[in-house]
Short mmCIF file of C-alpha atoms in Angstrom, two decimals:
data_model
loop_
_atom_site.label_atom_id
_atom_site.label_comp_id
_atom_site.label_asym_id
_atom_site.label_seq_id
_atom_site.Cartn_x
_atom_site.Cartn_y
_atom_site.Cartn_z
CA MET A 1 12.65 5.55 -3.34
CA LEU A 2 13.42 2.35 -5.09
CA THR A 3 13.66 1.68 -8.88
CA CYS A 4 13.64 -1.78 -10.90
CA TYR A 5 15.56 -2.78 -13.34
CA MET A 6 15.67 -6.06 -15.09
CA TYR A 7 17.98 -7.75 -17.70
CA GLY A 8 18.28 -10.49 -20.04
CA GLN A 9 15.95 -13.23 -22.08
CA ASP A 10 17.48 -16.60 -22.97
CA GLU A 11 16.18 -18.94 -26.03
CA LYS A 12 13.18 -20.51 -23.93
CA TYR A 13 11.61 -17.70 -22.42
CA VAL A 14 10.77 -13.49 -23.23
CA THR A 15 10.54 -10.67 -21.47
CA VAL A 16 6.62 -8.96 -21.55
CA LYS A 17 6.59 -5.34 -20.09
CA LYS A 18 3.09 -3.07 -20.23
CA SER A 19 2.52 -0.29 -18.30
CA TYR A 20 -1.12 1.03 -17.41
CA GLU A 21 -2.61 3.33 -15.06
CA VAL A 22 -4.79 2.13 -12.55
CA MET A 23 -5.89 3.12 -8.90
CA GLY A 24 -4.64 6.48 -9.37
CA GLY A 25 -1.35 5.76 -9.98
CA ASP A 26 0.60 3.86 -12.56
CA PHE A 27 0.35 -0.10 -12.84
CA ASP A 28 3.91 -1.60 -14.68
CA ILE A 29 4.11 -5.42 -14.98
CA THR A 30 6.59 -7.85 -16.49
CA VAL A 31 6.11 -11.63 -17.03
CA ILE A 32 8.18 -13.82 -18.32
CA SER A 33 6.79 -16.28 -21.15
CA GLU A 34 7.07 -18.73 -23.59
CA ASP A 35 6.38 -15.69 -26.37
CA GLU A 36 4.90 -12.54 -26.40
CA GLU A 37 1.60 -13.03 -28.05
CA LEU A 38 0.92 -15.03 -24.56
CA GLY A 39 3.08 -12.43 -22.38
CA PHE A 40 0.16 -9.91 -23.02
CA ILE A 41 -2.46 -12.35 -22.58
CA TYR A 42 -1.10 -12.63 -19.54
CA ILE A 43 -0.74 -9.43 -18.78
CA GLN A 44 -4.29 -8.23 -19.94
CA GLU A 45 -5.90 -11.36 -17.23
CA ALA A 46 -3.97 -8.96 -14.62
CA LEU A 47 -4.89 -5.41 -15.19
CA ALA A 48 -7.96 -7.11 -15.18
CA GLU A 49 -8.64 -8.50 -11.69
CA VAL A 50 -6.49 -5.04 -11.16
CA GLN A 51 -9.43 -3.50 -12.04
CA ARG A 52 -12.16 -5.66 -10.00
CA ILE A 53 -10.27 -5.28 -7.26
CA GLU A 54 -10.06 -1.03 -7.94
CA LYS A 55 -13.85 -1.35 -8.14
CA LEU A 56 -14.80 -3.29 -5.04
CA ILE A 57 -12.89 -1.45 -2.38
CA SER A 58 -13.42 1.54 -4.20
CA SER A 59 -14.65 4.54 -1.88
CA TRP A 60 -14.98 6.71 -4.35
CA ASP A 61 -17.46 4.07 -6.59
CA GLU A 62 -20.84 4.66 -5.33
CA ASN A 63 -21.93 1.18 -5.88
CA SER A 64 -18.74 -0.67 -4.84
CA GLU A 65 -19.36 -2.72 -1.27
CA THR A 66 -16.97 -0.03 0.50
CA SER A 67 -19.21 2.45 -0.17
CA LEU A 68 -21.95 1.26 0.50
CA ILE A 69 -20.52 0.84 4.09
CA ASN A 70 -19.73 3.63 4.25
CA ARG A 71 -23.27 5.28 3.44
CA ASN A 72 -25.06 3.18 6.30
CA ALA A 73 -22.55 4.07 9.08
CA GLY A 74 -24.80 3.88 12.25
CA ILE A 75 -27.55 2.82 10.95
CA LYS A 76 -27.13 -0.64 9.66
CA SER A 77 -24.79 -3.70 9.26
CA VAL A 78 -24.16 -4.05 5.73
CA PRO A 79 -23.16 -7.77 4.23
CA VAL A 80 -20.30 -7.40 1.64
CA SER A 81 -18.26 -10.44 -0.76
CA TRP A 82 -15.84 -12.84 1.85
CA GLU A 83 -12.94 -11.23 0.18
CA LEU A 84 -13.88 -7.24 0.61
CA PHE A 85 -14.64 -8.83 4.68
CA LYS A 86 -11.17 -10.82 4.85
CA LEU A 87 -9.63 -7.45 4.12
CA ILE A 88 -11.58 -5.57 6.45
CA GLU A 89 -10.26 -8.15 9.14
CA ARG A 90 -6.33 -8.40 8.37
CA SER A 91 -6.73 -4.16 8.09
CA ILE A 92 -8.29 -4.77 12.02
CA GLN A 93 -5.44 -6.67 13.13
CA ILE A 94 -2.63 -4.32 11.63
CA SER A 95 -4.04 -1.51 13.57
CA GLU A 96 -3.59 -3.70 16.78
CA ILE A 97 0.14 -4.42 15.74
CA THR A 98 0.46 -1.04 15.23
CA ASN A 99 -1.19 0.32 18.29
CA GLY A 100 -3.91 2.20 16.06
CA ALA A 101 -1.24 3.71 14.07
CA PHE A 102 -2.70 2.30 10.68
CA ASP A 103 -6.73 2.39 10.52
CA ILE A 104 -8.74 2.59 7.68
CA THR A 105 -11.18 4.91 9.12
CA PHE A 106 -8.83 7.49 8.95
CA THR A 107 -11.26 8.37 6.42
CA ALA A 108 -13.08 11.33 7.65
CA LEU A 109 -10.41 13.79 8.20
CA ASN A 110 -9.84 13.83 4.59
CA ASP A 111 -13.09 15.96 4.89
CA ILE A 112 -10.78 19.00 6.25
CA TRP A 113 -7.09 18.19 5.20
CA LYS A 114 -6.70 19.28 1.47
CA LEU A 115 -3.50 18.28 0.81
CA ASP A 116 -3.51 18.33 -3.15
CA GLY A 117 -1.85 21.70 -3.47
CA SER A 118 -5.51 23.67 -3.09
CA MET A 119 -5.20 24.37 1.36
CA GLU A 120 -3.77 27.57 1.89
CA ALA A 121 -4.34 27.83 5.65
CA MET A 122 -4.24 25.23 8.45
CA PRO A 123 -8.02 23.47 9.67
CA ALA A 124 -9.06 25.37 12.65
CA LYS A 125 -8.51 22.83 15.91
CA ASN A 126 -11.70 22.53 16.94
CA ASP A 127 -12.44 20.65 13.64
CA VAL A 128 -9.62 18.68 13.99
CA GLU A 129 -10.85 17.63 16.91
CA VAL A 130 -14.50 16.85 15.40
CA HIS A 131 -12.91 14.80 12.35
CA LYS A 132 -10.51 12.80 14.30
CA SER A 133 -13.41 11.84 17.14
CA LYS A 134 -15.50 9.92 13.58
CA ILE A 135 -11.98 7.89 13.44
CA GLY A 136 -11.13 4.50 15.23
CA TYR A 137 -11.15 0.73 14.39
CA LYS A 138 -12.33 -0.57 17.34
CA ASN A 139 -16.13 0.81 15.88
CA ILE A 140 -15.87 -1.62 12.79
CA ILE A 141 -17.96 -4.22 14.13
CA LEU A 142 -17.54 -7.91 11.99
CA ASN A 143 -19.97 -10.48 11.89
CA SER A 144 -18.14 -13.77 10.58
CA LYS A 145 -21.27 -15.80 10.94
CA ASP A 146 -23.53 -13.45 8.66
CA GLN A 147 -20.70 -12.20 6.82
CA THR A 148 -21.23 -7.91 7.16
CA VAL A 149 -19.50 -5.40 8.64
CA TYR A 150 -20.96 -2.33 10.53
CA LEU A 151 -19.90 1.57 11.53
CA SER A 152 -20.86 1.95 15.09
CA LYS A 153 -20.27 5.76 14.40
CA LYS A 154 -22.34 8.12 12.28
CA GLY A 155 -20.21 9.86 9.61
CA MET A 156 -17.32 7.39 10.11
CA ARG A 157 -15.73 5.97 6.90
CA ILE A 158 -13.08 3.26 5.95
CA SER A 159 -10.64 3.26 2.96
CA PHE A 160 -8.08 1.48 1.44
CA GLY A 161 -5.67 3.81 0.33
CA GLY A 162 -2.90 2.18 2.31
CA ILE A 163 -3.23 -1.43 1.84
CA GLY A 164 -5.27 -1.54 -1.40
CA LYS A 165 -2.86 -0.93 -3.96
CA GLY A 166 -0.73 -3.98 -1.91
CA PHE A 167 -4.01 -6.04 -1.81
CA ALA A 168 -4.44 -5.90 -5.76
CA ALA A 169 -0.58 -6.48 -6.75
CA ASP A 170 -0.85 -9.58 -4.46
CA LYS A 171 -4.05 -10.60 -6.21
CA ALA A 172 -2.93 -10.43 -10.20
CA LYS A 173 0.23 -11.57 -8.63
CA ALA A 174 -2.14 -15.01 -7.32
CA LEU A 175 -3.69 -15.01 -10.53
CA LEU A 176 -1.14 -15.54 -12.28
CA VAL A 177 0.83 -17.76 -10.49
CA SER A 178 -2.40 -20.20 -10.58
CA ASN A 179 -2.22 -20.02 -14.77
CA GLU A 180 1.19 -20.92 -14.47
CA VAL A 181 2.66 -17.54 -15.46
CA LYS A 182 6.69 -18.85 -14.95
CA ALA A 183 7.61 -15.64 -12.88
CA GLY A 184 7.19 -11.46 -13.28
CA ILE A 185 7.03 -8.06 -11.07
CA ILE A 186 4.39 -6.46 -10.70
CA ASN A 187 4.82 -2.88 -9.27
CA ILE A 188 1.54 -0.06 -8.16
CA ASP A 189 2.05 2.70 -7.23
CA GLY A 190 5.19 1.83 -5.54
CA ASP A 191 3.87 -1.60 -4.27
CA ILE A 192 5.99 -4.39 -5.58
CA THR A 193 5.77 -8.30 -5.47
CA THR A 194 7.65 -10.50 -7.66
CA TRP A 195 7.57 -14.43 -8.35
CA GLY A 196 10.29 -16.51 -9.88
CA THR A 197 13.18 -15.11 -11.65
CA LYS A 198 14.54 -13.30 -14.70
CA VAL A 199 15.44 -15.14 -17.51
CA THR A 200 18.85 -15.56 -17.05
CA GLY A 201 18.08 -17.14 -13.97
CA ASP A 202 19.10 -13.50 -11.74
CA LYS A 203 17.56 -12.68 -8.67
CA TRP A 204 14.44 -9.34 -9.00
CA LEU A 205 16.71 -7.02 -7.85
CA ILE A 206 15.87 -3.37 -6.11
CA GLY A 207 17.42 -0.50 -6.63
CA VAL A 208 17.99 1.68 -2.95
CA VAL A 209 18.52 5.11 -3.99
CA ASN A 210 20.66 6.43 -1.05
CA PRO A 211 19.39 10.12 -0.68
CA ASP A 212 22.81 12.20 -0.23
CA LEU A 213 23.59 10.22 -3.59
CA LYS A 214 20.60 12.98 -4.67
CA GLY A 215 18.76 9.78 -6.81
CA GLY A 216 22.02 7.90 -7.29
CA ILE A 217 22.04 3.75 -6.25
CA SER A 218 23.65 3.10 -3.79
CA SER A 219 22.86 -0.92 -2.88
CA TRP A 220 20.68 -3.16 -4.62
CA ILE A 221 18.51 -5.57 -2.99
CA PRO A 222 17.44 -9.25 -4.39
CA ILE A 223 13.68 -9.86 -4.05
CA LEU A 224 12.85 -13.71 -4.57
CA GLU A 225 8.84 -14.37 -4.20
CA SER A 226 9.00 -11.61 -2.01
CA SER A 227 7.81 -7.94 -1.87
CA VAL A 228 7.95 -4.43 -0.79
CA ALA A 229 6.81 -1.30 -0.62
CA THR A 230 7.67 2.66 -0.71
CA THR A 231 5.33 5.48 1.29
CA GLY A 232 7.15 8.33 0.78
CA GLY A 233 6.28 12.44 2.08
CA ASP A 234 7.47 13.84 -1.29
CA GLY A 235 4.23 13.82 -2.89
CA ASN A 236 1.40 16.37 -1.93
CA PHE A 237 2.04 18.40 1.24
CA ILE A 238 1.45 21.81 3.12
CA ILE A 239 3.49 24.55 4.45
CA SER A 240 2.60 26.02 7.37
CA GLU A 241 5.00 28.25 9.65
CA ASN A 242 7.52 26.89 7.61
CA LYS A 243 6.54 23.66 8.63
CA LYS A 244 5.95 20.96 5.85
CA TYR A 245 2.21 18.41 6.23
CA THR A 246 3.10 15.39 4.35
CA HIS A 247 -0.01 13.77 2.65
CA ILE A 248 0.12 10.48 4.71
CA LEU A 249 -2.19 11.83 7.91
CA ASN A 250 -1.73 10.11 11.45
CA PRO A 251 -4.99 8.84 12.82
CA LYS A 252 -4.29 9.30 16.15
CA THR A 253 -3.76 12.54 15.88
CA GLY A 254 -5.75 14.18 12.93
CA TYR A 255 -2.51 15.60 12.16
CA PRO A 256 -0.32 14.51 9.12
CA ALA A 257 2.96 12.46 10.21
CA THR A 258 5.89 14.31 10.18
CA GLY A 259 9.42 13.38 10.99
CA ILE A 260 10.46 11.17 7.84
CA ASN A 261 10.55 11.47 4.07
CA SER A 262 10.33 7.36 3.26
CA VAL A 263 9.86 3.64 4.17
CA SER A 264 10.31 1.10 2.35
CA VAL A 265 9.12 -2.12 4.19
CA PHE A 266 10.02 -5.87 2.57
CA ALA A 267 7.38 -8.21 3.41
CA LYS A 268 5.80 -11.58 1.65
CA SER A 269 2.91 -9.97 0.25
CA ALA A 270 2.56 -6.37 -1.26
CA GLU A 271 -0.70 -5.68 1.13
CA LEU A 272 1.55 -6.36 4.47
CA SER A 273 4.14 -4.27 3.16
CA ASP A 274 2.05 -0.80 1.86
CA ALA A 275 -0.08 -1.48 5.63
CA LEU A 276 3.12 -1.56 7.42
CA ALA A 277 4.71 1.44 5.52
CA THR A 278 2.28 3.64 5.90
CA ALA A 279 2.13 2.77 9.54
CA ILE A 280 5.57 3.04 10.06
CA PHE A 281 5.43 6.73 8.62
CA VAL A 282 2.56 7.68 11.12
CA MET A 283 4.83 5.64 14.15
CA GLY A 284 8.03 7.48 13.93
CA LEU A 285 11.57 6.16 13.48
CA ASP A 286 12.40 4.39 16.97
CA HIS A 287 8.73 2.72 17.38
CA GLY A 288 8.97 1.72 13.65
CA LEU A 289 12.37 -0.32 14.06
CA ALA A 290 11.68 -1.97 17.19
CA LEU A 291 8.38 -2.97 15.60
CA ILE A 292 9.87 -4.69 12.19
CA ASN A 293 12.48 -6.32 14.65
CA GLN A 294 9.99 -7.58 16.74
CA LEU A 295 8.39 -9.32 13.33
CA GLY A 296 9.48 -12.08 11.48
CA ASP A 297 10.18 -11.69 7.72
CA THR A 298 9.79 -8.62 7.54
CA GLU A 299 12.38 -5.52 7.13
CA VAL A 300 12.58 -2.01 7.18
CA ILE A 301 14.56 1.14 5.04
CA ILE A 302 13.79 4.18 6.52
CA VAL A 303 15.25 7.36 5.63
CA ASP A 304 13.96 10.84 8.39
CA SER A 305 13.49 13.92 7.33
CA THR A 306 16.85 15.13 7.36
CA ASN A 307 17.98 12.49 4.62
CA LYS A 308 19.37 9.79 7.07
CA MET A 309 19.18 5.99 6.00
CA TYR A 310 18.04 3.57 9.26
CA LYS A 311 17.65 0.15 8.25
CA SER A 312 16.27 -3.06 10.68
CA ASN A 313 18.51 -5.82 11.72
CA GLY A 314 18.00 -8.25 9.02
CA VAL A 315 18.54 -5.64 5.57
CA LEU A 316 22.55 -5.96 4.28
CA LEU A 317 22.91 -3.15 1.72
CA LYS A 318 26.12 -3.95 -0.47
#
């Protein structure tokens, strides 16, 4: 778990904060502005951008481009905006480097796994296999010339639960940076991105919670022009035969991921941090650490199911 703390201000700039609920979670934003009124205008612009992205990528909105793609699975290609096309393209690239641990076509599994506290029994093995057959990022056919997306199997669906909030955070940040907002920090339900510094000139700090301290902060990590995303298994889950199944589904097995309590990935973009955090939760400790240690400008902190903390080679905790 990560917690952000911010301090101080000087005479020239002020710190303006606001919280909203978007994309099914909390949206906390802080900007450094010349005055409070202008700061709130910037925040409203960022909120509008996040809401625009939510409408674009939502698989629940029947009028979204994503829903149109899903309705035409196994039927025909669908022309989409360049913005969505490129997001899907990047999602496929992350699927490739994670060997399918991240896969936006996992959505079919949501039909049988109701990990919201309402499930009373495990789904039948045959049901899992049937729904797993509808998964596979390699069945997403992109045509860059016509700017179309085609899901080649009937019943396939895509959704952006493992990357969308990071994407939205990056888009809101890009908008504010283009409007010459001096600095800020955006947190969409645990997907955090920053730019600039606090009004004091200090870096934004992320507090690393030591699981052995029962929520106490054990270390502080400065975040400068960077992002972090945390995926945790402490949300919705099901317990069957004394085994806990988290709400994070493994697209390769068709079952919830096990063995990890939380993953925090540090990278340049919130989108990449978000997707890799999801992937590593599925990949497990050893494969997750190995992947991150091979990537440049990317780090990870993993807490396993016994609450033991592990970190990639570049993480220095103080």
